[in-house]
mmCIF file of C-alpha atoms in Angstrom:
data_model
loop_
_atom_site.group_PDB
_atom_site.id
_atom_site.type_symbol
_atom_site.label_atom_id
_atom_site.label_comp_id
_atom_site.label_asym_id
_atom_site.label_seq_id
_atom_site.Cartn_x
_atom_site.Cartn_y
_atom_site.Cartn_z
ATOM 1 C CA MET A 44 -97.017 -8.812 -78.867
ATOM 2 C CA VAL A 45 -93.707 -8.698 -80.444
ATOM 3 C CA MET A 46 -91.839 -5.605 -81.649
ATOM 4 C CA HIS A 47 -89.128 -5.990 -84.219
ATOM 5 C CA LEU A 48 -86.409 -2.956 -84.344
ATOM 6 C CA SER A 49 -84.818 -2.686 -86.930
ATOM 7 C CA ARG A 50 -80.703 -2.377 -86.213
ATOM 8 C CA GLU A 51 -80.329 0.883 -85.569
ATOM 9 C CA GLY A 52 -83.312 1.094 -83.363
ATOM 10 C CA ARG A 53 -80.776 -2.117 -81.007
ATOM 11 C CA LYS A 54 -78.203 0.581 -81.305
ATOM 12 C CA LEU A 55 -79.922 3.400 -79.885
ATOM 13 C CA MET A 56 -81.298 1.756 -76.690
ATOM 14 C CA LEU A 57 -78.283 -0.217 -76.212
ATOM 15 C CA ARG A 58 -76.465 3.407 -75.904
ATOM 16 C CA MET A 59 -79.313 4.726 -73.903
ATOM 17 C CA GLY A 60 -79.453 1.800 -71.546
ATOM 18 C CA MET A 61 -75.171 1.813 -71.070
ATOM 19 C CA ARG A 62 -75.834 5.401 -70.589
ATOM 20 C CA GLN A 63 -78.471 4.779 -67.113
ATOM 21 C CA LEU A 64 -75.559 2.019 -65.976
ATOM 22 C CA SER A 65 -72.796 4.542 -65.691
ATOM 23 C CA THR A 66 -74.832 7.613 -63.805
ATOM 24 C CA ALA A 67 -76.140 5.374 -61.663
ATOM 25 C CA SER A 68 -72.501 3.835 -60.982
ATOM 26 C CA THR A 69 -71.077 6.976 -60.779
ATOM 27 C CA THR A 70 -73.801 8.924 -58.005
ATOM 28 C CA SER A 71 -73.449 5.665 -56.026
ATOM 29 C CA THR A 72 -69.646 5.910 -55.493
ATOM 30 C CA ALA A 73 -69.760 9.663 -54.920
ATOM 31 C CA SER A 74 -72.702 8.663 -52.212
ATOM 32 C CA HIS A 75 -70.206 6.213 -50.905
ATOM 33 C CA SER A 76 -66.789 8.093 -51.178
ATOM 34 C CA SER A 77 -68.664 11.242 -49.253
ATOM 35 C CA SER A 78 -70.055 8.842 -46.621
ATOM 36 C CA SER A 79 -66.766 7.365 -45.806
ATOM 37 C CA GLN A 80 -64.124 10.486 -45.837
ATOM 38 C CA GLN A 81 -65.253 14.115 -45.582
ATOM 39 C CA SER A 82 -63.943 16.844 -48.379
ATOM 40 C CA PRO A 83 -61.282 18.690 -47.147
ATOM 41 C CA PRO A 84 -62.499 22.274 -45.977
ATOM 42 C CA PRO A 85 -61.634 24.918 -49.059
ATOM 43 C CA ARG A 86 -58.403 27.033 -48.722
ATOM 44 C CA PRO A 87 -58.914 30.623 -48.009
ATOM 45 C CA ARG A 88 -58.749 32.877 -50.488
ATOM 46 C CA PRO A 89 -55.956 35.710 -50.710
ATOM 47 C CA SER A 90 -56.937 39.644 -49.634
ATOM 48 C CA ARG A 91 -57.898 41.703 -53.433
ATOM 49 C CA ALA A 92 -55.288 43.888 -52.384
ATOM 50 C CA SER A 93 -52.861 41.012 -52.584
ATOM 51 C CA GLN A 94 -54.331 40.044 -55.475
ATOM 52 C CA LEU A 95 -53.783 43.184 -57.714
ATOM 53 C CA LEU A 96 -50.242 43.632 -56.981
ATOM 54 C CA GLU A 97 -49.440 39.735 -56.940
ATOM 55 C CA GLY A 98 -47.976 40.072 -60.168
ATOM 56 C CA ARG A 99 -46.009 43.165 -59.351
ATOM 57 C CA ARG A 100 -43.986 42.120 -56.624
ATOM 58 C CA VAL A 101 -45.627 44.115 -54.048
ATOM 59 C CA LEU A 102 -45.775 42.828 -50.736
ATOM 60 C CA VAL A 103 -48.744 44.384 -48.955
ATOM 61 C CA VAL A 104 -49.296 44.444 -44.986
ATOM 62 C CA PRO A 105 -52.583 44.736 -43.954
ATOM 63 C CA ASP A 106 -52.217 48.235 -43.510
ATOM 64 C CA GLU A 107 -51.565 49.411 -46.734
ATOM 65 C CA GLU A 108 -54.441 47.235 -48.068
ATOM 66 C CA LYS A 109 -56.940 50.634 -47.531
ATOM 67 C CA GLU A 110 -54.980 52.469 -50.073
ATOM 68 C CA VAL A 111 -54.856 49.668 -52.727
ATOM 69 C CA TYR A 112 -58.493 49.809 -52.490
ATOM 70 C CA ILE A 113 -58.776 53.962 -53.469
ATOM 71 C CA ALA A 114 -56.170 53.168 -56.125
ATOM 72 C CA MET A 115 -58.216 50.070 -57.714
ATOM 73 C CA GLU A 116 -60.979 52.412 -57.613
ATOM 74 C CA LYS A 117 -59.285 55.394 -59.132
ATOM 75 C CA GLY A 118 -58.291 52.641 -62.123
ATOM 76 C CA ASP A 119 -54.653 50.858 -62.712
ATOM 77 C CA GLY A 120 -52.568 53.945 -63.354
ATOM 78 C CA GLU A 121 -52.958 54.888 -59.527
ATOM 79 C CA LEU A 122 -52.093 51.387 -59.089
ATOM 80 C CA GLU A 123 -49.105 51.372 -60.705
ATOM 81 C CA ARG A 124 -48.037 55.030 -58.925
ATOM 82 C CA LEU A 125 -48.823 52.908 -55.311
ATOM 83 C CA ARG A 126 -46.530 50.226 -56.681
ATOM 84 C CA ASP A 127 -43.544 52.642 -57.185
ATOM 85 C CA ARG A 128 -44.057 53.837 -54.069
ATOM 86 C CA LEU A 129 -43.863 51.082 -52.060
ATOM 87 C CA LEU A 130 -40.451 50.200 -54.231
ATOM 88 C CA ARG A 131 -39.519 53.415 -53.324
ATOM 89 C CA GLU A 132 -39.740 52.690 -49.126
ATOM 90 C CA LYS A 133 -38.757 49.808 -49.411
ATOM 91 C CA ARG A 134 -35.166 50.918 -51.001
ATOM 92 C CA ALA A 135 -35.303 53.347 -48.863
ATOM 93 C CA ALA A 136 -35.498 50.974 -45.151
ATOM 94 C CA ASP A 137 -32.289 48.650 -47.217
ATOM 95 C CA GLU A 138 -30.245 52.032 -47.633
ATOM 96 C CA LEU A 139 -30.676 52.856 -43.980
ATOM 97 C CA GLU A 140 -29.891 49.673 -43.021
ATOM 98 C CA LYS A 141 -26.529 49.702 -45.033
ATOM 99 C CA ASP A 142 -25.625 52.823 -43.368
ATOM 100 C CA ARG A 143 -26.185 52.206 -40.101
ATOM 101 C CA ARG A 144 -23.881 49.117 -40.828
ATOM 102 C CA ARG A 145 -21.188 51.359 -42.226
ATOM 103 C CA GLU A 146 -21.517 53.758 -38.986
ATOM 104 C CA ARG A 147 -21.104 50.993 -36.610
ATOM 105 C CA ALA A 148 -17.851 49.898 -38.490
ATOM 106 C CA GLU A 149 -16.717 52.827 -38.982
ATOM 107 C CA ARG A 150 -16.598 53.348 -34.503
ATOM 108 C CA ILE A 151 -15.295 50.867 -34.573
ATOM 109 C CA LEU A 152 -12.677 51.913 -36.954
ATOM 110 C CA LEU A 153 -11.714 54.980 -34.794
ATOM 111 C CA ARG A 154 -11.610 53.400 -31.321
ATOM 112 C CA VAL A 155 -8.646 51.405 -32.712
ATOM 113 C CA ALA A 156 -6.929 54.075 -34.313
ATOM 114 C CA GLU A 157 -7.728 56.262 -31.159
ATOM 115 C CA ALA A 158 -6.278 52.892 -29.160
ATOM 116 C CA ALA A 159 -3.297 53.012 -31.413
ATOM 117 C CA LYS A 160 -2.750 57.099 -30.676
ATOM 118 C CA GLN A 161 -2.767 56.850 -27.104
ATOM 119 C CA GLU A 162 -0.358 54.146 -27.350
ATOM 120 C CA GLY A 163 1.811 56.343 -29.396
ATOM 121 C CA GLU A 164 1.513 59.346 -27.712
ATOM 122 C CA GLY A 165 2.134 57.598 -24.316
ATOM 123 C CA GLU A 166 5.838 56.814 -25.113
ATOM 124 C CA GLY A 167 7.149 60.842 -25.021
ATOM 125 C CA GLU A 168 9.053 63.043 -26.921
ATOM 126 C CA GLY A 169 12.240 61.626 -26.700
ATOM 127 C CA ALA A 170 11.286 57.673 -27.550
ATOM 128 C CA ARG A 171 12.060 56.042 -30.803
ATOM 129 C CA ASP A 172 10.392 53.823 -32.940
ATOM 130 C CA PRO A 173 12.321 50.131 -32.675
ATOM 131 C CA VAL A 174 14.068 49.157 -36.136
ATOM 132 C CA GLY A 175 11.951 46.508 -37.816
ATOM 133 C CA SER A 176 9.014 47.232 -35.310
ATOM 134 C CA PRO A 177 4.937 48.561 -36.832
ATOM 135 C CA GLN A 178 4.923 52.359 -36.549
ATOM 136 C CA PRO A 179 2.089 53.307 -33.212
ATOM 137 C CA GLY A 180 -1.448 52.428 -35.106
ATOM 138 C CA VAL A 181 -0.281 50.911 -38.381
ATOM 139 C CA PHE A 182 -2.467 48.410 -37.732
ATOM 140 C CA ALA A 183 -5.297 51.097 -37.585
ATOM 141 C CA GLN A 184 -4.773 52.006 -41.386
ATOM 142 C CA LEU A 185 -5.804 48.635 -42.615
ATOM 143 C CA SER A 186 -9.206 49.280 -42.526
ATOM 144 C CA GLY A 187 -11.062 46.871 -43.935
ATOM 145 C CA GLU A 188 -8.703 44.028 -42.293
ATOM 146 C CA VAL A 189 -9.968 45.990 -39.107
ATOM 147 C CA VAL A 190 -13.225 46.301 -39.639
ATOM 148 C CA ARG A 191 -13.917 42.707 -41.093
ATOM 149 C CA TYR A 192 -12.148 41.347 -37.491
ATOM 150 C CA GLY A 193 -13.881 43.531 -35.602
ATOM 151 C CA LYS A 194 -17.334 42.744 -36.375
ATOM 152 C CA TYR A 195 -16.259 39.181 -36.571
ATOM 153 C CA VAL A 196 -14.861 39.334 -33.049
ATOM 154 C CA GLU A 197 -18.518 41.419 -32.309
ATOM 155 C CA GLN A 198 -21.063 39.043 -33.357
ATOM 156 C CA THR A 199 -19.387 35.348 -33.936
ATOM 157 C CA SER A 200 -16.456 35.715 -30.723
ATOM 158 C CA HIS A 201 -17.943 32.820 -28.149
ATOM 159 C CA PHE A 202 -14.855 33.837 -25.917
ATOM 160 C CA LEU A 203 -14.515 37.780 -25.378
ATOM 161 C CA ALA A 204 -11.996 39.115 -23.200
ATOM 162 C CA SER A 205 -14.984 41.435 -22.077
ATOM 163 C CA ARG A 206 -17.613 39.112 -21.158
ATOM 164 C CA PHE A 207 -14.794 36.398 -19.166
ATOM 165 C CA ALA A 208 -12.817 39.512 -18.054
ATOM 166 C CA LEU A 209 -15.170 39.252 -14.770
ATOM 167 C CA THR A 210 -14.252 35.089 -14.322
ATOM 168 C CA ALA A 211 -10.802 35.524 -15.451
ATOM 169 C CA ARG A 212 -9.686 37.953 -12.279
ATOM 170 C CA PRO A 213 -10.484 36.767 -9.330
ATOM 171 C CA TYR A 214 -8.572 33.685 -9.578
ATOM 172 C CA TYR A 215 -5.094 36.599 -8.815
ATOM 173 C CA TYR A 216 -6.591 39.813 -8.445
ATOM 174 C CA PRO A 217 -5.631 40.014 -5.644
ATOM 175 C CA PRO A 218 -3.808 37.092 -3.982
ATOM 176 C CA ALA A 219 -2.809 38.937 -1.104
ATOM 177 C CA PRO A 220 -3.693 42.191 0.850
ATOM 178 C CA ALA A 221 0.386 43.397 0.130
ATOM 179 C CA ASP A 222 -0.091 42.298 -3.516
ATOM 180 C CA ASP A 223 -2.314 44.074 -5.477
ATOM 181 C CA ILE A 224 -1.839 43.132 -9.652
ATOM 182 C CA SER A 225 -3.660 44.878 -11.490
ATOM 183 C CA ILE A 226 -5.060 43.945 -15.037
ATOM 184 C CA LYS A 227 -4.928 45.728 -18.752
ATOM 185 C CA PRO A 228 -8.813 46.179 -19.383
ATOM 186 C CA TYR A 229 -10.583 44.898 -22.905
ATOM 187 C CA GLU A 230 -12.587 47.823 -24.532
ATOM 188 C CA GLU A 231 -14.733 47.235 -27.256
ATOM 189 C CA GLY A 232 -12.441 46.778 -30.791
ATOM 190 C CA MET A 233 -9.435 46.625 -28.988
ATOM 191 C CA THR A 234 -6.564 44.834 -31.067
ATOM 192 C CA MET A 235 -3.729 45.973 -29.334
ATOM 193 C CA ALA A 236 -2.226 43.816 -26.252
ATOM 194 C CA HIS A 237 -4.877 43.579 -22.877
ATOM 195 C CA HIS A 238 -5.477 41.220 -20.464
ATOM 196 C CA TYR A 239 -2.003 41.049 -18.698
ATOM 197 C CA PRO A 240 -1.261 41.251 -15.311
ATOM 198 C CA SER A 241 1.074 44.283 -13.751
ATOM 199 C CA LYS A 242 3.909 41.821 -12.600
ATOM 200 C CA LEU A 243 4.635 38.453 -12.508
ATOM 201 C CA ILE A 244 1.535 36.097 -10.780
ATOM 202 C CA PRO A 245 2.192 34.218 -7.517
ATOM 203 C CA LYS A 246 2.795 30.575 -8.170
ATOM 204 C CA SER A 247 -0.470 29.969 -5.391
ATOM 205 C CA VAL A 248 -2.542 31.619 -7.547
ATOM 206 C CA SER A 249 -1.434 30.208 -10.960
ATOM 207 C CA TYR A 250 -3.288 28.076 -13.421
ATOM 208 C CA ARG A 251 -1.317 24.899 -14.606
ATOM 209 C CA PHE A 252 -0.787 24.648 -17.901
ATOM 210 C CA PRO A 253 -3.747 22.435 -19.659
ATOM 211 C CA TYR A 254 -3.284 18.231 -18.859
ATOM 212 C CA SER A 255 -2.945 16.093 -21.800
ATOM 213 C CA PHE A 256 -2.494 18.510 -24.386
ATOM 214 C CA LEU A 257 -1.323 17.200 -27.815
ATOM 215 C CA VAL A 258 0.182 18.585 -30.483
ATOM 216 C CA HIS A 259 1.810 17.624 -33.504
ATOM 217 C CA ASN A 260 5.413 17.483 -33.926
ATOM 218 C CA LEU A 261 6.202 19.245 -37.629
ATOM 219 C CA GLN A 262 9.679 17.750 -38.363
ATOM 220 C CA SER A 263 9.868 16.728 -41.800
ATOM 221 C CA ARG A 264 10.874 13.189 -40.910
ATOM 222 C CA PHE A 265 7.235 13.059 -39.255
ATOM 223 C CA MET A 266 5.707 14.675 -42.797
ATOM 224 C CA SER A 267 6.376 12.665 -45.805
ATOM 225 C CA ASP A 268 3.114 10.675 -45.379
ATOM 226 C CA LYS A 269 -0.272 11.170 -44.182
ATOM 227 C CA ARG A 270 -0.291 8.142 -42.635
ATOM 228 C CA THR A 271 2.168 8.790 -40.161
ATOM 229 C CA GLN A 272 -0.137 12.119 -39.134
ATOM 230 C CA ARG A 273 -1.248 10.445 -36.376
ATOM 231 C CA PHE A 274 1.333 8.401 -34.887
ATOM 232 C CA ASN A 275 3.670 12.360 -34.518
ATOM 233 C CA LYS A 276 1.401 13.214 -31.503
ATOM 234 C CA PHE A 277 3.080 13.592 -28.046
ATOM 235 C CA LEU A 278 1.982 15.550 -25.087
ATOM 236 C CA LEU A 279 3.594 19.570 -25.161
ATOM 237 C CA GLU A 280 4.044 19.248 -21.432
ATOM 238 C CA GLU A 281 6.994 16.657 -22.137
ATOM 239 C CA ARG A 282 8.493 20.046 -23.797
ATOM 240 C CA LEU A 283 7.752 22.554 -21.386
ATOM 241 C CA ARG A 284 8.496 20.590 -18.286
ATOM 242 C CA ASP A 285 12.145 22.248 -16.518
ATOM 243 C CA LYS A 286 12.440 25.175 -18.601
ATOM 244 C CA ALA A 287 11.165 29.137 -18.702
ATOM 245 C CA SER A 288 8.562 28.578 -22.080
ATOM 246 C CA LEU A 289 7.669 31.865 -23.762
ATOM 247 C CA VAL A 290 4.389 30.725 -25.590
ATOM 248 C CA PHE A 291 3.120 32.643 -28.452
ATOM 249 C CA VAL A 292 -0.426 31.157 -29.216
ATOM 250 C CA LEU A 293 -1.244 31.461 -33.095
ATOM 251 C CA ARG A 294 -4.747 31.261 -34.777
ATOM 252 C CA GLY A 295 -3.922 31.662 -38.831
ATOM 253 C CA THR A 296 -5.383 35.241 -38.804
ATOM 254 C CA ALA A 297 -3.646 38.116 -39.954
ATOM 255 C CA THR A 298 -3.421 39.511 -36.468
ATOM 256 C CA SER A 299 -2.535 36.350 -34.775
ATOM 257 C CA SER A 300 0.344 34.989 -37.609
ATOM 258 C CA LYS A 301 3.990 34.549 -37.080
ATOM 259 C CA PHE A 302 4.018 38.307 -38.246
ATOM 260 C CA ALA A 303 2.718 39.194 -35.256
ATOM 261 C CA ARG A 304 4.978 36.984 -33.240
ATOM 262 C CA TYR A 305 7.862 38.632 -34.820
ATOM 263 C CA ASP A 306 6.734 42.407 -33.669
ATOM 264 C CA TRP A 307 6.646 40.723 -30.118
ATOM 265 C CA VAL A 308 9.877 39.670 -30.545
ATOM 266 C CA SER A 309 10.891 43.152 -31.569
ATOM 267 C CA PHE A 310 8.710 45.072 -28.528
ATOM 268 C CA LEU A 311 10.977 42.726 -26.425
ATOM 269 C CA LYS A 312 14.086 44.198 -28.706
ATOM 270 C CA HIS A 313 13.499 47.842 -27.807
ATOM 271 C CA ALA A 314 12.143 47.305 -24.210
ATOM 272 C CA GLY A 315 16.020 46.502 -23.243
ATOM 273 C CA MET A 316 15.914 42.628 -23.822
ATOM 274 C CA ASP A 317 18.869 40.529 -25.183
ATOM 275 C CA THR A 318 16.100 38.455 -27.588
ATOM 276 C CA ASP A 319 19.071 36.590 -28.538
ATOM 277 C CA ALA A 320 19.314 35.033 -25.602
ATOM 278 C CA LEU A 321 16.196 33.239 -25.871
ATOM 279 C CA THR A 322 17.985 31.067 -28.238
ATOM 280 C CA ARG A 323 21.187 30.245 -26.776
ATOM 281 C CA ASP A 324 20.039 30.187 -23.050
ATOM 282 C CA ARG A 325 19.536 26.427 -22.376
ATOM 283 C CA ASN A 326 17.331 27.256 -18.639
ATOM 284 C CA ILE A 327 14.163 29.603 -21.353
ATOM 285 C CA GLN A 328 12.620 28.562 -24.613
ATOM 286 C CA THR A 329 10.669 29.915 -26.960
ATOM 287 C CA ILE A 330 7.295 28.081 -28.213
ATOM 288 C CA ASN A 331 4.757 29.230 -31.465
ATOM 289 C CA LEU A 332 1.711 26.850 -30.542
ATOM 290 C CA TYR A 333 -0.989 26.682 -33.589
ATOM 291 C CA VAL A 334 -4.547 26.165 -32.245
ATOM 292 C CA TRP A 335 -7.602 25.431 -34.282
ATOM 293 C CA ASP A 336 -10.719 24.712 -32.829
ATOM 294 C CA VAL A 337 -12.317 22.015 -35.303
ATOM 295 C CA ASN A 338 -14.537 18.796 -34.860
ATOM 296 C CA ARG A 339 -13.147 15.397 -35.923
ATOM 297 C CA ALA A 340 -14.566 15.682 -39.587
ATOM 298 C CA ALA A 341 -13.005 19.254 -40.994
ATOM 299 C CA ARG A 342 -9.624 17.866 -39.078
ATOM 300 C CA MET A 343 -9.780 15.384 -41.514
ATOM 301 C CA ILE A 344 -10.225 17.292 -44.329
ATOM 302 C CA MET A 345 -7.539 20.352 -42.935
ATOM 303 C CA GLN A 346 -4.430 19.066 -40.955
ATOM 304 C CA TYR A 347 -2.600 17.456 -43.430
ATOM 305 C CA ARG A 348 -2.414 20.809 -45.588
ATOM 306 C CA MET A 349 -2.252 22.836 -43.152
ATOM 307 C CA LEU A 350 0.746 21.324 -40.793
ATOM 308 C CA ALA A 351 2.397 21.289 -44.004
ATOM 309 C CA SER A 352 1.604 25.520 -44.686
ATOM 310 C CA ILE A 353 2.511 25.704 -41.510
ATOM 311 C CA GLN A 354 6.240 23.641 -41.561
ATOM 312 C CA GLN A 355 7.055 26.076 -44.496
ATOM 313 C CA ASN A 356 6.378 28.681 -42.687
ATOM 314 C CA PHE A 357 8.870 27.940 -39.873
ATOM 315 C CA ARG A 358 11.576 26.353 -41.568
ATOM 316 C CA GLU A 359 14.182 28.186 -39.079
ATOM 317 C CA GLU A 360 12.049 27.545 -36.525
ATOM 318 C CA ILE A 361 10.787 23.979 -36.839
ATOM 319 C CA ASP A 362 11.721 22.097 -33.468
ATOM 320 C CA SER A 363 10.082 24.574 -31.388
ATOM 321 C CA THR A 364 6.652 24.639 -33.589
ATOM 322 C CA PHE A 365 3.738 22.785 -33.342
ATOM 323 C CA ALA A 366 0.277 22.699 -33.834
ATOM 324 C CA HIS A 367 -3.066 21.326 -31.608
ATOM 325 C CA PHE A 368 -6.626 20.694 -33.946
ATOM 326 C CA ASP A 369 -9.185 19.617 -31.279
ATOM 327 C CA ASN A 370 -12.220 20.942 -29.773
ATOM 328 C CA LEU A 371 -11.478 23.053 -26.709
ATOM 329 C CA LYS A 372 -13.100 22.979 -23.778
ATOM 330 C CA TRP A 373 -14.023 26.056 -21.702
ATOM 331 C CA ASP A 374 -11.013 24.995 -18.923
ATOM 332 C CA THR A 375 -8.089 24.733 -21.405
ATOM 333 C CA MET A 376 -9.483 28.212 -23.265
ATOM 334 C CA LYS A 377 -9.591 29.445 -19.707
ATOM 335 C CA ARG A 378 -6.546 28.274 -19.038
ATOM 336 C CA LEU A 379 -4.649 29.047 -22.095
ATOM 337 C CA HIS A 380 -6.722 33.024 -22.025
ATOM 338 C CA LEU A 381 -7.853 32.265 -25.482
ATOM 339 C CA TYR A 382 -10.466 34.402 -25.337
ATOM 340 C CA ASN A 383 -10.263 35.990 -28.820
ATOM 341 C CA LYS A 384 -10.084 33.962 -31.766
ATOM 342 C CA GLN A 385 -8.449 36.739 -34.040
ATOM 343 C CA LEU A 386 -5.652 37.898 -31.514
ATOM 344 C CA ILE A 387 -2.242 36.276 -30.350
ATOM 345 C CA THR A 388 -2.298 35.010 -26.956
ATOM 346 C CA VAL A 389 1.336 35.302 -25.130
ATOM 347 C CA LEU A 390 2.021 33.394 -21.691
ATOM 348 C CA LEU A 391 5.161 32.905 -20.043
ATOM 349 C CA VAL A 392 5.451 29.352 -18.395
ATOM 350 C CA ASP A 393 7.995 28.558 -15.942
ATOM 351 C CA PRO A 394 9.435 24.995 -15.536
ATOM 352 C CA ALA A 395 6.763 23.574 -12.898
ATOM 353 C CA LEU A 396 4.042 24.318 -15.851
ATOM 354 C CA LEU A 397 2.283 27.150 -14.283
ATOM 355 C CA ILE A 398 1.149 29.988 -16.520
ATOM 356 C CA ARG A 399 3.349 33.488 -15.086
ATOM 357 C CA TRP A 400 1.852 35.816 -17.362
ATOM 358 C CA HIS A 401 -0.437 35.814 -20.410
ATOM 359 C CA ALA A 402 -1.683 38.853 -22.767
ATOM 360 C CA VAL A 403 -3.815 39.136 -25.377
ATOM 361 C CA GLY A 404 -4.111 40.771 -28.704
ATOM 362 C CA LEU A 405 -0.803 42.943 -30.410
ATOM 363 C CA PRO A 406 2.363 44.071 -28.589
ATOM 364 C CA THR A 407 2.097 47.813 -27.008
ATOM 365 C CA GLU A 408 5.883 49.234 -25.429
ATOM 366 C CA GLU A 409 4.100 48.908 -22.177
ATOM 367 C CA ALA A 410 2.999 45.688 -22.683
ATOM 368 C CA ALA A 411 6.647 44.601 -24.319
ATOM 369 C CA GLN A 412 7.994 46.149 -20.709
ATOM 370 C CA THR A 413 5.886 44.195 -18.104
ATOM 371 C CA LEU A 414 6.638 40.632 -20.055
ATOM 372 C CA ARG A 415 10.739 41.909 -19.614
ATOM 373 C CA GLU A 416 10.508 42.242 -15.571
ATOM 374 C CA ALA A 417 7.844 38.954 -15.475
ATOM 375 C CA LEU A 418 10.883 37.371 -17.548
ATOM 376 C CA ARG A 419 13.748 38.857 -15.228
ATOM 377 C CA GLU A 420 12.096 38.204 -11.888
ATOM 378 C CA LEU A 421 11.391 34.565 -13.342
ATOM 379 C CA SER A 422 15.290 33.992 -14.194
ATOM 380 C CA MET A 423 15.559 35.041 -10.343
ATOM 381 C CA GLU A 424 13.553 32.812 -8.861
ATOM 382 C CA ARG A 425 13.941 29.458 -8.183
ATOM 383 C CA SER A 426 11.174 27.591 -9.343
ATOM 384 C CA HIS A 427 10.446 23.489 -8.403
ATOM 385 C CA ARG A 428 10.297 20.884 -10.591
ATOM 386 C CA VAL A 429 7.020 18.623 -11.655
ATOM 387 C CA LEU A 430 8.701 15.309 -10.968
ATOM 388 C CA PRO A 431 11.398 15.039 -8.580
ATOM 389 C CA ASN A 432 14.877 13.341 -9.817
ATOM 390 C CA VAL A 433 15.266 9.760 -9.141
ATOM 391 C CA THR A 434 18.391 7.490 -9.387
ATOM 392 C CA ILE A 435 18.068 4.461 -10.521
ATOM 393 C CA GLY A 436 21.134 1.918 -9.057
ATOM 394 C CA SER A 437 21.775 0.537 -5.649
ATOM 395 C CA SER A 438 22.065 2.353 -2.895
ATOM 396 C CA SER A 439 25.204 2.143 -2.148
ATOM 397 C CA SER A 440 25.928 2.738 -5.600
ATOM 398 C CA SER A 441 23.718 6.353 -5.258
ATOM 399 C CA SER A 442 25.817 6.816 -1.394
#
């Protein structure tokens, strides 16, 4: 029996067949994919309390979910009041933390002010302040700077004098039963002079100046081009040899700059020392040493600009000013007593390159007097040379 379908009937049959084919192919594909790989597990839904306050910028902890459910039953008004209360509690906690930080900074400032006050009271009634030198406690008036440096030293400094006083002390304390050398202790937040011995350190227990300590020469003929920066380095021990040297190690901060160095010279003058002899005497010299503890990448970026800035600030003393850019090792920091990045370090080096006296911090009358006595003792003793004198020539000419 042959059925004759119209044109519309044939179109309808074709559509029904295509629909059945598409349904069968989709079913087979889904079954194949489900058999080949498993569907990912459903994500855990957030709690109802987090969903309720998600758009209100309030972080709900598990202990507060019960309060959120109770407020939800009472209506939207109660949810808004709960949101406001949680925000107020968060602001109160932030203010409390700010108050704690402010009190901590004020305690550091008070310690510095008390230390400066004690230094001023110890001078006596008839003592007079040196001309051009800072008054006792003048650095404590710089509240912002002192607080900032105190917090930086307390939080980020890697080598504090308080931590390493026990490791640095035994190398000369006591060197012998008859030679008891005391050391000025370090207190928290202290910026005045500390960590200095009461007298000249004997040679047998003194540290030697670090080997292979390369520095930059800041004279103008070496500073004309960046390409010459890599060639104007030399060993600092070549300059320190055969002379007593008073080395001021500077780090570029407000309490470790050329002004702190001028304060030390002023206090030495007030202690009765002829500071002009530091430039006239051929047996003693002063060295300004800038030290930056930087890696190679930072050195390539900041080296030329920093050297040019130092050259401009030390035009009168450019021959005795040097700079060192390198990663400082622990042995170098221990020998040079670089325990605090924010304070100046003073070193007294004898002609044999032995560090006979050291101090960290801003000058005081006691520290200046101790340094003056150490200089006098060093000038009286006869230091041995690092290398013996060698005469080049024939034996007959030498005889």
